[in-house]
PDB file of C-alpha atoms in Angstrom:
ATOM      1  CA  UNK A 950      -7.752 -55.444   3.050  1.00 92.00           C
ATOM      2  CA  UNK A 951     -11.514 -55.912   4.024  1.00 93.00           C
ATOM      3  CA  UNK A 952     -14.520 -55.930   0.998  1.00 91.00           C
ATOM      4  CA  UNK A 953     -18.237 -55.419   1.202  1.00 87.00           C
ATOM      5  CA  UNK A 954     -19.911 -57.010  -1.665  1.00 80.00           C
ATOM      6  CA  UNK A 955     -16.038 -57.227  -3.422  1.00 80.00           C
ATOM      7  CA  UNK A 956     -16.293 -53.741  -2.936  1.00 86.00           C
ATOM      8  CA  UNK A 957     -12.862 -52.710  -0.444  1.00 90.00           C
ATOM      9  CA  UNK A 958     -13.807 -50.625   2.626  1.00 92.00           C
ATOM     10  CA  UNK A 959     -11.412 -47.466   1.323  1.00 92.00           C
ATOM     11  CA  UNK A 960      -8.320 -46.817   3.289  1.00 92.00           C
ATOM     12  CA  UNK A 961      -8.724 -43.363   3.834  1.00 90.00           C
ATOM     13  CA  UNK A 962      -8.918 -40.063   6.849  1.00 91.00           C
ATOM     14  CA  UNK A 963     -12.435 -40.830   7.241  1.00 92.00           C
ATOM     15  CA  UNK A 964     -12.088 -44.493   7.868  1.00 95.00           C
ATOM     16  CA  UNK A 965      -9.320 -44.132  10.413  1.00 96.00           C
ATOM     17  CA  UNK A 966     -10.840 -41.359  12.084  1.00 94.00           C
ATOM     18  CA  UNK A 967     -13.925 -43.051  11.838  1.00 96.00           C
ATOM     19  CA  UNK A 968     -12.770 -45.896  13.764  1.00 98.00           C
ATOM     20  CA  UNK A 969     -10.316 -43.859  16.179  1.00 97.00           C
ATOM     21  CA  UNK A 970     -13.349 -41.587  17.251  1.00 97.00           C
ATOM     22  CA  UNK A 971     -15.399 -44.998  18.145  1.00 98.00           C
ATOM     23  CA  UNK A 972     -13.053 -46.452  19.770  1.00 98.00           C
ATOM     24  CA  UNK A 973     -12.229 -43.409  21.892  1.00 98.00           C
ATOM     25  CA  UNK A 974     -15.425 -42.504  23.096  1.00 97.00           C
ATOM     26  CA  UNK A 975     -16.424 -45.843  24.219  1.00 98.00           C
ATOM     27  CA  UNK A 976     -13.424 -46.724  26.273  1.00 97.00           C
ATOM     28  CA  UNK A 977     -14.186 -43.555  27.916  1.00 96.00           C
ATOM     29  CA  UNK A 978     -17.556 -44.010  28.908  1.00 94.00           C
ATOM     30  CA  UNK A 979     -15.787 -47.461  30.036  1.00 94.00           C
ATOM     31  CA  UNK A 980     -13.785 -45.520  31.990  1.00 93.00           C
ATOM     32  CA  UNK A 981     -16.095 -43.418  33.869  1.00 91.00           C
ATOM     33  CA  UNK A 982     -18.839 -45.627  34.343  1.00 89.00           C
ATOM     34  CA  UNK A 983     -16.295 -47.956  36.370  1.00 84.00           C
ATOM     35  CA  UNK A 984     -14.937 -45.090  38.291  1.00 85.00           C
ATOM     36  CA  UNK A 985     -18.926 -43.833  39.449  1.00 80.00           C
ATOM     37  CA  UNK A 986     -20.512 -47.459  39.909  1.00 71.00           C
ATOM     38  CA  UNK A 987     -22.808 -46.985  37.043  1.00 64.00           C
ATOM     39  CA  UNK A 988     -25.640 -49.954  36.826  1.00 64.00           C
ATOM     40  CA  UNK A 989     -24.222 -52.254  34.649  1.00 56.00           C
ATOM     41  CA  UNK A 990     -27.133 -53.110  32.686  1.00 60.00           C
ATOM     42  CA  UNK A 991     -27.190 -49.527  31.385  1.00 75.00           C
ATOM     43  CA  UNK A 992     -26.029 -49.693  27.299  1.00 88.00           C
ATOM     44  CA  UNK A 993     -23.466 -47.641  25.774  1.00 94.00           C
ATOM     45  CA  UNK A 994     -21.085 -47.459  23.552  1.00 96.00           C
ATOM     46  CA  UNK A 995     -20.924 -46.841  19.498  1.00 98.00           C
ATOM     47  CA  UNK A 996     -22.613 -50.787  18.579  1.00 97.00           C
ATOM     48  CA  UNK A 997     -25.841 -49.284  20.769  1.00 96.00           C
ATOM     49  CA  UNK A 998     -26.506 -47.176  17.561  1.00 95.00           C
ATOM     50  CA  UNK A 999     -27.471 -50.764  16.092  1.00 94.00           C
ATOM     51  CA  UNK A1000     -30.397 -51.872  17.769  1.00 91.00           C
ATOM     52  CA  UNK A1001     -29.848 -55.725  18.261  1.00 89.00           C
ATOM     53  CA  UNK A1002     -25.909 -55.290  19.226  1.00 94.00           C
ATOM     54  CA  UNK A1003     -27.073 -52.138  21.986  1.00 92.00           C
ATOM     55  CA  UNK A1004     -26.946 -54.419  24.564  1.00 92.00           C
ATOM     56  CA  UNK A1005     -23.055 -56.312  24.016  1.00 95.00           C
ATOM     57  CA  UNK A1006     -20.438 -55.032  26.835  1.00 94.00           C
ATOM     58  CA  UNK A1007     -18.347 -52.222  25.733  1.00 96.00           C
ATOM     59  CA  UNK A1008     -15.260 -53.988  26.132  1.00 96.00           C
ATOM     60  CA  UNK A1009     -16.697 -56.484  23.425  1.00 97.00           C
ATOM     61  CA  UNK A1010     -17.921 -53.237  21.597  1.00 98.00           C
ATOM     62  CA  UNK A1011     -13.834 -52.392  21.483  1.00 98.00           C
ATOM     63  CA  UNK A1012     -13.085 -55.945  20.720  1.00 98.00           C
ATOM     64  CA  UNK A1013     -14.560 -56.092  17.896  1.00 98.00           C
ATOM     65  CA  UNK A1014     -13.716 -52.603  16.643  1.00 99.00           C
ATOM     66  CA  UNK A1015     -10.256 -53.974  16.957  1.00 99.00           C
ATOM     67  CA  UNK A1016     -10.925 -57.085  15.205  1.00 98.00           C
ATOM     68  CA  UNK A1017     -13.482 -54.670  12.652  1.00 98.00           C
ATOM     69  CA  UNK A1018      -9.830 -52.814  11.792  1.00 98.00           C
ATOM     70  CA  UNK A1019      -7.588 -55.559  11.900  1.00 98.00           C
ATOM     71  CA  UNK A1020      -9.652 -57.235   8.760  1.00 97.00           C
ATOM     72  CA  UNK A1021      -9.498 -53.626   7.162  1.00 97.00           C
ATOM     73  CA  UNK A1022      -5.926 -53.142   7.302  1.00 96.00           C
ATOM     74  CA  UNK A1023      -4.252 -56.089   6.804  1.00 95.00           C
ATOM     75  CA  UNK A1024      -2.447 -57.104   3.689  1.00 93.00           C
ATOM     76  CA  UNK A1025      -5.149 -60.325   3.205  1.00 95.00           C
ATOM     77  CA  UNK A1026      -8.273 -60.209   1.540  1.00 94.00           C
ATOM     78  CA  UNK A1027     -11.499 -60.432   3.882  1.00 93.00           C
ATOM     79  CA  UNK A1028     -15.237 -60.160   2.910  1.00 92.00           C
ATOM     80  CA  UNK A1029     -16.875 -58.091   5.962  1.00 92.00           C
ATOM     81  CA  UNK A1030     -19.186 -60.034   8.151  1.00 91.00           C
ATOM     82  CA  UNK A1031     -21.832 -58.424   9.541  1.00 90.00           C
ATOM     83  CA  UNK A1032     -20.736 -57.860  12.544  1.00 94.00           C
ATOM     84  CA  UNK A1033     -17.783 -55.552  10.471  1.00 95.00           C
ATOM     85  CA  UNK A1034     -20.610 -54.217   8.044  1.00 93.00           C
ATOM     86  CA  UNK A1035     -22.289 -53.374  12.196  1.00 94.00           C
ATOM     87  CA  UNK A1036     -19.150 -52.048  13.029  1.00 97.00           C
ATOM     88  CA  UNK A1037     -18.368 -49.556  10.168  1.00 96.00           C
ATOM     89  CA  UNK A1038     -21.922 -48.372  10.528  1.00 94.00           C
ATOM     90  CA  UNK A1039     -21.882 -47.610  13.943  1.00 96.00           C
ATOM     91  CA  UNK A1040     -18.469 -45.897  13.537  1.00 97.00           C
ATOM     92  CA  UNK A1041     -19.595 -43.696  10.919  1.00 94.00           C
ATOM     93  CA  UNK A1042     -22.744 -42.788  13.008  1.00 95.00           C
ATOM     94  CA  UNK A1043     -20.422 -41.886  15.836  1.00 96.00           C
ATOM     95  CA  UNK A1044     -17.932 -40.095  14.140  1.00 94.00           C
ATOM     96  CA  UNK A1045     -20.779 -37.979  12.438  1.00 93.00           C
ATOM     97  CA  UNK A1046     -22.376 -37.118  15.655  1.00 94.00           C
ATOM     98  CA  UNK A1047     -18.640 -36.298  17.378  1.00 92.00           C
ATOM     99  CA  UNK A1048     -18.359 -34.365  14.107  1.00 91.00           C
ATOM    100  CA  UNK A1049     -21.477 -31.982  14.784  1.00 91.00           C
ATOM    101  CA  UNK A1050     -21.374 -31.897  18.457  1.00 92.00           C
ATOM    102  CA  UNK A1051     -18.021 -31.098  19.694  1.00 88.00           C
ATOM    103  CA  UNK A1052     -15.723 -30.917  16.430  1.00 88.00           C
ATOM    104  CA  UNK A1053     -12.780 -29.132  18.620  1.00 89.00           C
ATOM    105  CA  UNK A1054     -12.325 -32.436  20.890  1.00 92.00           C
ATOM    106  CA  UNK A1055     -12.416 -34.827  17.408  1.00 91.00           C
ATOM    107  CA  UNK A1056      -9.435 -32.814  16.351  1.00 89.00           C
ATOM    108  CA  UNK A1057      -7.497 -33.228  18.935  1.00 92.00           C
ATOM    109  CA  UNK A1058      -8.135 -37.111  19.062  1.00 94.00           C
ATOM    110  CA  UNK A1059      -7.148 -37.122  15.844  1.00 92.00           C
ATOM    111  CA  UNK A1060      -3.667 -35.617  16.247  1.00 92.00           C
ATOM    112  CA  UNK A1061      -2.678 -37.170  18.816  1.00 94.00           C
ATOM    113  CA  UNK A1062      -3.348 -40.146  17.389  1.00 94.00           C
ATOM    114  CA  UNK A1063      -0.900 -42.128  15.185  1.00 96.00           C
ATOM    115  CA  UNK A1064      -1.241 -41.133  11.844  1.00 92.00           C
ATOM    116  CA  UNK A1065      -1.188 -38.146   9.826  1.00 85.00           C
ATOM    117  CA  UNK A1066      -4.061 -37.206   8.235  1.00 80.00           C
ATOM    118  CA  UNK A1067      -4.178 -35.661   4.532  1.00 69.00           C
ATOM    119  CA  UNK A1068      -7.211 -33.733   5.379  1.00 66.00           C
ATOM    120  CA  UNK A1069      -8.180 -31.091   7.716  1.00 67.00           C
ATOM    121  CA  UNK A1070     -10.551 -31.680   9.721  1.00 66.00           C
ATOM    122  CA  UNK A1071     -13.445 -29.060   9.561  1.00 70.00           C
ATOM    123  CA  UNK A1072     -16.913 -28.520   8.714  1.00 66.00           C
ATOM    124  CA  UNK A1073     -18.853 -30.996   6.796  1.00 78.00           C
ATOM    125  CA  UNK A1074     -17.244 -33.568   8.307  1.00 82.00           C
ATOM    126  CA  UNK A1075     -19.905 -35.201   9.684  1.00 83.00           C
ATOM    127  CA  UNK A1076     -21.922 -35.195   6.214  1.00 86.00           C
ATOM    128  CA  UNK A1077     -18.581 -37.244   4.741  1.00 88.00           C
ATOM    129  CA  UNK A1078     -18.352 -39.849   7.800  1.00 85.00           C
ATOM    130  CA  UNK A1079     -22.029 -40.188   6.801  1.00 83.00           C
ATOM    131  CA  UNK A1080     -21.339 -40.926   3.144  1.00 85.00           C
ATOM    132  CA  UNK A1081     -18.815 -43.014   3.851  1.00 87.00           C
ATOM    133  CA  UNK A1082     -21.113 -45.939   5.518  1.00 81.00           C
ATOM    134  CA  UNK A1083     -23.792 -45.172   2.461  1.00 81.00           C
ATOM    135  CA  UNK A1084     -22.102 -45.532   0.220  1.00 81.00           C
ATOM    136  CA  UNK A1085     -20.594 -48.460   0.630  1.00 80.00           C
ATOM    137  CA  UNK A1086     -22.920 -51.995  -0.972  1.00 69.00           C
ATOM    138  CA  UNK A1087     -24.287 -52.723   2.176  1.00 70.00           C
ATOM    139  CA  UNK A1088     -27.671 -54.387   2.808  1.00 65.00           C
ATOM    140  CA  UNK A1089     -27.902 -53.495   6.252  1.00 68.00           C
ATOM    141  CA  UNK A1090     -29.158 -56.853   7.302  1.00 73.00           C
ATOM    142  CA  UNK A1091     -27.764 -56.050  10.723  1.00 73.00           C
ATOM    143  CA  UNK A1092     -30.203 -53.171  11.196  1.00 74.00           C
ATOM    144  CA  UNK A1093     -33.819 -54.984  10.938  1.00 68.00           C
ATOM    145  CA  UNK A1094     -32.716 -58.594  12.400  1.00 69.00           C
ATOM    146  CA  UNK A1095     -34.181 -56.742  15.877  1.00 65.00           C
ATOM    147  CA  UNK A1096     -37.410 -56.576  14.245  1.00 63.00           C
ATOM    148  CA  UNK A1097     -37.622 -60.398  14.057  1.00 59.00           C
ATOM    149  CA  UNK A1098     -37.297 -60.812  17.548  1.00 60.00           C
ATOM    150  CA  UNK A1099     -41.061 -60.700  18.342  1.00 60.00           C
ATOM    151  CA  UNK A1100     -41.980 -62.927  15.295  1.00 50.00           C
ATOM    152  CA  UNK A1101     -43.730 -66.059  15.563  1.00 61.00           C
ATOM    153  CA  UNK A1102     -40.249 -68.977  14.172  1.00 63.00           C
ATOM    154  CA  UNK A1103     -42.562 -69.544  10.991  1.00 62.00           C
ATOM    155  CA  UNK A1104     -43.087 -65.769  10.379  1.00 63.00           C
ATOM    156  CA  UNK A1105     -39.599 -64.724  11.220  1.00 56.00           C
ATOM    157  CA  UNK A1106     -38.672 -67.643   8.825  1.00 66.00           C
ATOM    158  CA  UNK A1107     -40.519 -66.107   6.111  1.00 67.00           C
ATOM    159  CA  UNK A1108     -39.817 -62.316   6.286  1.00 59.00           C
ATOM    160  CA  UNK A1109     -35.819 -63.645   6.371  1.00 61.00           C
ATOM    161  CA  UNK A1110     -36.264 -65.650   3.118  1.00 63.00           C
ATOM    162  CA  UNK A1111     -38.011 -62.796   1.522  1.00 59.00           C
ATOM    163  CA  UNK A1112     -35.882 -60.417   2.212  1.00 57.00           C
ATOM    164  CA  UNK A1113     -32.859 -62.617   1.057  1.00 58.00           C
ATOM    165  CA  UNK A1114     -31.289 -63.026   4.736  1.00 64.00           C
ATOM    166  CA  UNK A1115     -28.509 -66.049   5.310  1.00 70.00           C
ATOM    167  CA  UNK A1116     -29.251 -67.289   8.605  1.00 69.00           C
ATOM    168  CA  UNK A1117     -25.485 -68.607   8.561  1.00 71.00           C
ATOM    169  CA  UNK A1118     -24.639 -65.212   8.508  1.00 73.00           C
ATOM    170  CA  UNK A1119     -27.121 -64.037  11.364  1.00 77.00           C
ATOM    171  CA  UNK A1120     -25.281 -66.420  13.677  1.00 81.00           C
ATOM    172  CA  UNK A1121     -22.424 -64.554  14.321  1.00 86.00           C
ATOM    173  CA  UNK A1122     -24.929 -61.537  15.654  1.00 84.00           C
ATOM    174  CA  UNK A1123     -26.498 -63.654  18.740  1.00 85.00           C
ATOM    175  CA  UNK A1124     -22.669 -65.426  18.974  1.00 90.00           C
ATOM    176  CA  UNK A1125     -21.513 -61.769  19.923  1.00 92.00           C
ATOM    177  CA  UNK A1126     -24.896 -61.504  22.208  1.00 90.00           C
ATOM    178  CA  UNK A1127     -23.125 -63.800  24.938  1.00 90.00           C
ATOM    179  CA  UNK A1128     -19.532 -62.283  25.004  1.00 93.00           C
ATOM    180  CA  UNK A1129     -18.263 -60.961  28.253  1.00 92.00           C
ATOM    181  CA  UNK A1130     -14.631 -60.434  27.210  1.00 93.00           C
ATOM    182  CA  UNK A1131     -12.064 -59.655  25.071  1.00 96.00           C
ATOM    183  CA  UNK A1132      -9.843 -62.532  23.129  1.00 96.00           C
ATOM    184  CA  UNK A1133      -6.422 -62.994  23.057  1.00 96.00           C
ATOM    185  CA  UNK A1134      -4.164 -60.665  20.425  1.00 97.00           C
ATOM    186  CA  UNK A1135      -6.366 -57.461  21.628  1.00 98.00           C
ATOM    187  CA  UNK A1136      -3.623 -55.137  21.470  1.00 97.00           C
ATOM    188  CA  UNK A1137      -2.085 -56.158  18.613  1.00 98.00           C
ATOM    189  CA  UNK A1138      -4.908 -55.792  16.230  1.00 98.00           C
ATOM    190  CA  UNK A1139      -4.795 -51.955  17.879  1.00 98.00           C
ATOM    191  CA  UNK A1140      -2.020 -51.293  16.060  1.00 97.00           C
ATOM    192  CA  UNK A1141      -1.955 -47.959  13.522  1.00 97.00           C
ATOM    193  CA  UNK A1142      -5.485 -47.522  15.323  1.00 98.00           C
ATOM    194  CA  UNK A1143      -3.729 -45.867  18.527  1.00 98.00           C
ATOM    195  CA  UNK A1144      -0.305 -45.043  20.198  1.00 97.00           C
ATOM    196  CA  UNK A1145       1.826 -47.585  22.120  1.00 97.00           C
ATOM    197  CA  UNK A1146       0.526 -46.082  25.027  1.00 97.00           C
ATOM    198  CA  UNK A1147      -3.061 -45.750  24.658  1.00 98.00           C
ATOM    199  CA  UNK A1148      -3.130 -49.416  23.864  1.00 98.00           C
ATOM    200  CA  UNK A1149      -1.055 -49.928  27.089  1.00 98.00           C
ATOM    201  CA  UNK A1150      -4.357 -48.208  28.483  1.00 97.00           C
ATOM    202  CA  UNK A1151      -6.725 -49.774  26.570  1.00 98.00           C
ATOM    203  CA  UNK A1152      -5.254 -53.172  27.824  1.00 97.00           C
ATOM    204  CA  UNK A1153      -5.352 -52.203  31.361  1.00 96.00           C
ATOM    205  CA  UNK A1154      -9.298 -50.565  30.924  1.00 95.00           C
ATOM    206  CA  UNK A1155     -10.671 -53.972  29.651  1.00 94.00           C
ATOM    207  CA  UNK A1156      -8.870 -55.945  31.921  1.00 89.00           C
ATOM    208  CA  UNK A1157      -9.788 -54.708  35.428  1.00 77.00           C
TER     209      UNK A1157
END
């Protein structure tokens, strides 16, 4: 279970749909980029919704999503990191856009997934997706960190102190920028989000 300020991330169809839609879109974009030899410096993937993390490689984005999903569905209680909070926000925003732009494609994607939905995929889904992360008691520190990049160190520290942003919580955001490959156990962390066939496909894509 994943908690944000002691509140658990709801285990609902919306959470599942947001994670599944964001994973699928990012994986699909990665496949297309490799097929057409896309500019390696072009940013894409669901985490581009978070300015500071927009340059994270797509395969690492998928790995981060898998890690957050696993912490969400496992029996142990995990306090959400800033990475987890960023993944949840970006997944909800990405899925909301997909619901607005192509609801039929999203419905088909969810129909092919390993979980059966209780609620129907219909109008209003985009608003429900956005409300999911807005309802969480989340400060959104991951959204403001990019503002500190161009500031002198002393001024940046002062602003972080005023906003009550803990330096140690920011370290993992910087660490992610240096990652390039997925971590061991990637496939097993996708259980419940992807079918076995989809997991095999994802493993093949990220290992290429």
